[in-house]
């Protein structure tokens, strides 16, 4: 009899396990190489075929945005054409480019110029996004020349279109286009009926819904130890989490780290942070502000709060700072430093 009872219990356990499987289908996860990084789409609680079709459409949309905004490669687009337009002569930009430029300029103003969409000339000169990665800083004289017109206030909006007022006033959406692409990907997933998903572009992400009824759990990378996390964010609903760091694209020269996030006031790599993570309601803003916060360092945290966002910052000395509401673990986002048990 005890044996029979045990058998019955095992049968019941197996049945429960099966029920659990059918009520919580596996996530559909696909990765594509877009915008110079591995983009991973995770869709949950959606039939597999529907999820795959949604992911394909979202990936195509991200690729389209990459082609629309990049200043690299040979394929023509309006942004490259604008950068070669004679200074002083207006050029209308396509509605989508116009809109992201307006957003960029608003954030440039609000961040006191820490974020600038007018760094095309110095960015190309440093060359961090070129096929051949640089090993040394550019000549000082060339950088001075590139910086002369690299000021967002030299981008003028006229009834005839946009004007760049100096030969080295050039657009670069590198600090915001990835966030915009993530937002568009989420919109496309939603159009396909997806309610629970993460679009993760190399650590920059937006998530919607929940993970089988529980918050999504996101690790924030330690800027110096590749396999270690600073901590975990638990979030659900609709939240973007974007990090700017000095550890993705850099070289060491004369014992110093030279990386791709420039201080717009000098044209040199910003020195006040190792990584800046911004949490906002959309990835476009989170992307631009994470770049701005990286440039500003810990002094920029009040600005992040005033603009209704949250952040985790690792300063130049490696100290971890967070906006107060995150430390309290206020819903819908909670930050759990590594070592603390959520
Ligand atoms: P990542 O592209 O690694 O996610 P960011 O979002 O911080 O990092 O963007 C960095 C890119 O943005 C650079 O490669 C360059 O194209 C551009 N950029 C560099 N400095 C700035 C800045 N201060 N403001 C706006 N864009 C910047
Ligand atoms: Mg950015």
Short mmCIF file of C-alpha atoms in Angstrom, two decimals, residues 49-237:
data_model
loop_
_atom_site.label_atom_id
_atom_site.label_comp_id
_atom_site.label_asym_id
_atom_site.label_seq_id
_atom_site.Cartn_x
_atom_site.Cartn_y
_atom_site.Cartn_z
CA UNK A 49 4.55 31.59 -34.92
CA UNK A 50 3.01 34.93 -33.98
CA UNK A 51 6.07 35.78 -31.85
CA UNK A 52 8.50 34.89 -34.66
CA UNK A 53 6.62 37.04 -37.20
CA UNK A 54 6.56 39.94 -34.74
CA UNK A 55 10.30 39.65 -34.06
CA UNK A 56 11.11 39.57 -37.76
CA UNK A 57 9.11 42.76 -38.39
CA UNK A 58 10.69 44.48 -35.35
CA UNK A 59 14.21 43.54 -36.48
CA UNK A 60 13.52 44.86 -39.98
CA UNK A 61 12.29 48.13 -38.49
CA UNK A 62 15.49 48.51 -36.42
CA UNK A 63 17.59 47.89 -39.52
CA UNK A 64 15.59 50.54 -41.40
CA UNK A 65 16.28 53.06 -38.62
CA UNK A 66 19.97 52.19 -38.69
CA UNK A 67 20.04 52.92 -42.44
CA UNK A 68 18.10 56.16 -41.98
CA UNK A 69 20.32 57.67 -39.27
CA UNK A 70 23.84 56.28 -39.68
CA UNK A 71 26.67 58.56 -40.81
CA UNK A 72 28.84 55.52 -41.62
CA UNK A 73 29.08 53.39 -44.75
CA UNK A 74 28.43 54.28 -48.39
CA UNK A 75 24.65 54.00 -48.58
CA UNK A 76 23.23 57.51 -49.01
CA UNK A 77 20.72 58.93 -46.53
CA UNK A 78 19.39 62.38 -45.62
CA UNK A 79 21.64 62.72 -42.55
CA UNK A 80 24.82 62.21 -44.63
CA UNK A 81 23.46 64.54 -47.31
CA UNK A 82 22.80 67.21 -44.68
CA UNK A 83 26.34 66.86 -43.31
CA UNK A 84 27.65 67.67 -46.81
CA UNK A 85 25.19 70.47 -47.50
CA UNK A 86 26.99 73.83 -47.95
CA UNK A 87 26.96 75.72 -44.62
CA UNK A 88 24.20 78.33 -44.50
CA UNK A 89 22.01 76.66 -47.13
CA UNK A 90 18.75 75.21 -45.73
CA UNK A 91 17.77 71.60 -46.41
CA UNK A 92 14.45 70.01 -45.45
CA UNK A 93 14.86 66.74 -43.53
CA UNK A 94 12.44 63.79 -43.72
CA UNK A 95 9.76 63.99 -40.99
CA UNK A 96 11.28 61.15 -38.97
CA UNK A 97 14.79 62.68 -38.99
CA UNK A 98 13.34 66.12 -38.26
CA UNK A 99 11.47 64.73 -35.24
CA UNK A 100 14.49 62.93 -33.74
CA UNK A 101 16.61 66.04 -34.31
CA UNK A 102 14.03 68.15 -32.42
CA UNK A 103 14.07 65.63 -29.56
CA UNK A 104 17.88 65.62 -29.59
CA UNK A 105 18.07 69.42 -29.43
CA UNK A 106 15.58 69.54 -26.56
CA UNK A 107 17.76 67.11 -24.59
CA UNK A 108 20.90 69.03 -25.58
CA UNK A 109 19.33 72.16 -24.09
CA UNK A 110 18.01 70.40 -20.97
CA UNK A 111 21.37 68.71 -20.30
CA UNK A 112 23.32 71.95 -20.64
CA UNK A 113 24.94 70.60 -23.79
CA UNK A 114 26.25 67.36 -22.22
CA UNK A 115 24.29 65.52 -24.89
CA UNK A 116 24.93 66.95 -28.35
CA UNK A 117 23.70 65.71 -31.74
CA UNK A 118 26.27 68.00 -33.45
CA UNK A 119 29.41 65.97 -32.76
CA UNK A 120 29.58 64.34 -36.20
CA UNK A 121 32.93 65.90 -37.12
CA UNK A 122 34.84 64.96 -33.92
CA UNK A 123 33.14 61.54 -33.76
CA UNK A 124 34.29 60.71 -37.30
CA UNK A 125 37.78 62.01 -36.47
CA UNK A 126 38.11 59.83 -33.36
CA UNK A 127 36.81 56.97 -35.50
CA UNK A 128 35.52 54.65 -32.78
CA UNK A 129 32.72 53.43 -35.04
CA UNK A 130 34.85 53.00 -38.16
CA UNK A 131 35.66 49.48 -39.43
CA UNK A 132 39.29 49.96 -38.36
CA UNK A 133 39.21 50.78 -34.65
CA UNK A 134 41.62 53.56 -33.63
CA UNK A 135 44.72 52.99 -31.46
CA UNK A 136 45.68 56.60 -30.70
CA UNK A 137 43.93 59.98 -30.35
CA UNK A 138 43.67 62.17 -33.47
CA UNK A 139 46.18 65.03 -33.99
CA UNK A 140 45.33 67.95 -31.69
CA UNK A 141 45.12 70.42 -34.56
CA UNK A 142 42.61 68.30 -36.51
CA UNK A 143 40.48 67.92 -33.38
CA UNK A 144 40.49 71.68 -32.75
CA UNK A 145 39.29 72.22 -36.32
CA UNK A 146 36.56 69.55 -36.02
CA UNK A 147 35.35 71.08 -32.74
CA UNK A 148 35.03 74.61 -34.16
CA UNK A 149 31.52 74.05 -35.51
CA UNK A 150 30.57 71.05 -33.37
CA UNK A 151 27.99 72.98 -31.38
CA UNK A 152 24.29 72.10 -31.32
CA UNK A 153 23.45 75.84 -31.24
CA UNK A 154 24.84 76.07 -34.78
CA UNK A 155 21.95 73.92 -36.05
CA UNK A 156 19.20 76.29 -37.15
CA UNK A 157 15.60 75.55 -38.05
CA UNK A 158 14.24 77.83 -40.81
CA UNK A 159 11.01 77.67 -42.83
CA UNK A 160 13.11 76.31 -45.74
CA UNK A 161 14.61 73.52 -43.65
CA UNK A 162 17.61 72.89 -41.41
CA UNK A 163 20.84 74.86 -41.69
CA UNK A 164 24.28 73.91 -40.47
CA UNK A 165 26.08 77.18 -39.86
CA UNK A 166 29.68 75.99 -39.99
CA UNK A 167 31.64 73.56 -42.20
CA UNK A 168 32.26 71.27 -39.21
CA UNK A 169 28.69 71.36 -37.89
CA UNK A 170 27.70 67.76 -38.58
CA UNK A 171 24.94 65.59 -37.21
CA UNK A 172 25.60 62.33 -35.39
CA UNK A 173 22.67 60.44 -33.87
CA UNK A 174 24.96 57.78 -32.36
CA UNK A 175 23.90 58.71 -28.83
CA UNK A 176 20.14 58.41 -29.41
CA UNK A 177 19.31 56.37 -32.55
CA UNK A 178 19.67 52.99 -30.84
CA UNK A 179 17.14 54.02 -28.19
CA UNK A 180 14.77 55.25 -30.88
CA UNK A 181 15.17 51.95 -32.75
CA UNK A 182 14.34 50.02 -29.55
CA UNK A 183 11.18 52.11 -29.07
CA UNK A 184 10.13 51.47 -32.67
CA UNK A 185 10.80 47.74 -32.23
CA UNK A 186 8.53 47.66 -29.17
CA UNK A 187 5.81 49.50 -31.14
CA UNK A 188 6.05 46.92 -33.95
CA UNK A 189 5.90 44.00 -31.48
CA UNK A 190 2.74 45.54 -30.00
CA UNK A 191 1.18 45.94 -33.46
CA UNK A 192 1.69 42.18 -33.80
CA UNK A 193 -0.24 41.55 -30.58
CA UNK A 194 2.77 41.00 -28.31
CA UNK A 195 2.15 42.13 -24.71
CA UNK A 196 5.20 40.74 -22.84
CA UNK A 197 8.66 41.26 -24.28
CA UNK A 198 12.18 42.62 -23.96
CA UNK A 199 14.16 44.20 -26.78
CA UNK A 200 17.78 44.15 -25.62
CA UNK A 201 20.34 45.84 -27.88
CA UNK A 202 23.63 44.94 -26.24
CA UNK A 203 22.46 45.92 -22.74
CA UNK A 204 20.27 48.83 -23.85
CA UNK A 205 16.67 47.72 -23.57
CA UNK A 206 12.99 48.34 -23.18
CA UNK A 207 10.66 45.84 -21.61
CA UNK A 208 6.88 45.57 -21.63
CA UNK A 209 4.51 43.49 -19.54
CA UNK A 210 5.87 40.87 -17.19
CA UNK A 211 7.64 37.54 -17.24
CA UNK A 212 4.86 35.02 -16.59
CA UNK A 213 3.33 37.37 -14.04
CA UNK A 214 6.61 38.22 -12.32
CA UNK A 215 8.86 41.26 -12.89
CA UNK A 216 11.54 40.98 -15.52
CA UNK A 217 14.96 40.76 -13.84
CA UNK A 218 17.77 42.74 -15.50
CA UNK A 219 21.44 42.61 -14.57
CA UNK A 220 23.49 45.83 -14.75
CA UNK A 221 27.02 45.08 -15.85
CA UNK A 222 30.01 46.04 -13.77
CA UNK A 223 32.03 48.50 -15.91
CA UNK A 224 35.35 46.84 -15.12
CA UNK A 225 34.52 43.19 -14.36
CA UNK A 226 32.93 41.63 -17.42
CA UNK A 227 31.27 38.69 -15.71
CA UNK A 228 30.12 40.57 -12.60
CA UNK A 229 26.91 42.53 -12.15
CA UNK A 230 26.63 45.76 -10.17
CA UNK A 231 23.19 44.69 -9.20
CA UNK A 232 19.77 43.73 -10.46
CA UNK A 233 16.81 45.75 -11.59
CA UNK A 234 13.36 44.27 -11.24
CA UNK A 235 10.84 45.94 -13.48
CA UNK A 236 7.51 45.40 -15.15
CA UNK A 237 5.01 47.41 -17.15
#
